[in-house]
GROMACS .gro file of C-alpha atoms in nm:
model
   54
    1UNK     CA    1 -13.622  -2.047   4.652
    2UNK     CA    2 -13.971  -1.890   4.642
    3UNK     CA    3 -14.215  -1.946   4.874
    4UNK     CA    4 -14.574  -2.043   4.828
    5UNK     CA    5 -14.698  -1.740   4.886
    6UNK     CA    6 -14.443  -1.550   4.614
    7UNK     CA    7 -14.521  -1.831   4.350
    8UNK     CA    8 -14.898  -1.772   4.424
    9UNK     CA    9 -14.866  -1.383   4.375
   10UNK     CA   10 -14.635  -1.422   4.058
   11UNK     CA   11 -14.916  -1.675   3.882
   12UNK     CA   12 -15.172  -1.422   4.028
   13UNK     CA   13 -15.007  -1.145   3.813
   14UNK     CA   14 -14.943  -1.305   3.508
   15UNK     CA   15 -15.252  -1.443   3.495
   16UNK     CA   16 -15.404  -1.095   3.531
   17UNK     CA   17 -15.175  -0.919   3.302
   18UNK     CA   18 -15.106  -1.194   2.978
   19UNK     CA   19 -15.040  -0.974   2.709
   20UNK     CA   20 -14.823  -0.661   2.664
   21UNK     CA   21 -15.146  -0.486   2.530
   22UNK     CA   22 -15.360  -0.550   2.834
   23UNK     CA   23 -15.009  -0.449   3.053
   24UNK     CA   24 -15.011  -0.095   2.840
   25UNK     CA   25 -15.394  -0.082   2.920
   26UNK     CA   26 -15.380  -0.140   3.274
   27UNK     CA   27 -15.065   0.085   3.369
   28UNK     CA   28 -15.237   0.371   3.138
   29UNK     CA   29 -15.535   0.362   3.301
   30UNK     CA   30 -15.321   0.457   3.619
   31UNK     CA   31 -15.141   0.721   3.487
   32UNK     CA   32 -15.456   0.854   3.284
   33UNK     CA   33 -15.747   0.793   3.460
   34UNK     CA   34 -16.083   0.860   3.275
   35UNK     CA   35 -16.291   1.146   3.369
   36UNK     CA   36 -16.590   1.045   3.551
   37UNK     CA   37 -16.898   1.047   3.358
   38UNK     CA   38 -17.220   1.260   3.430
   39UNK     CA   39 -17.385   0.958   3.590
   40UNK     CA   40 -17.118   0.832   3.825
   41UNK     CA   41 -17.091   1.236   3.940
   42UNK     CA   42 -17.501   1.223   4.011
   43UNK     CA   43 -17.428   0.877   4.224
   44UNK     CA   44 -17.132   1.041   4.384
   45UNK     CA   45 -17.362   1.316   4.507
   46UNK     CA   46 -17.678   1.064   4.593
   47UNK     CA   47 -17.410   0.856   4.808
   48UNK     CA   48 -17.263   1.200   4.962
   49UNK     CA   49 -17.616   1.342   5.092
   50UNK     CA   50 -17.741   0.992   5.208
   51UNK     CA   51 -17.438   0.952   5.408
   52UNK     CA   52 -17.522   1.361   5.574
   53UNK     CA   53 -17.850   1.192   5.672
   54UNK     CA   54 -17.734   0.937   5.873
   0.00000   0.00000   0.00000
């Protein structure tokens, strides 16, 4: 017998993940991340050097 918090984790899931196509999406995003884009590398390096001032 599942518990509550099994049954709650299983709907969670399946809820997330409906269709084999957004399954395929998900897990290949995983394996094959994309490469981070010019403006998430200049944010990166804003974060890093505000984080050296402190």
């Amino acid at each position: 017998m599942k518990t509550s918090t099994q049954s709650q984790i299983v709907e969670k899931h399946q809820s997330i993940l409906q269709t084999k196509k957004d399954l395929a999406i998900f897990f290949d995003a995983l394996i094959k991340p994309p490469r981070p884009s010019t403006n998430l590398k200049k944010a990166v390096a804003r974060y890093n050097e505000s984080i050296k001032e402190k």
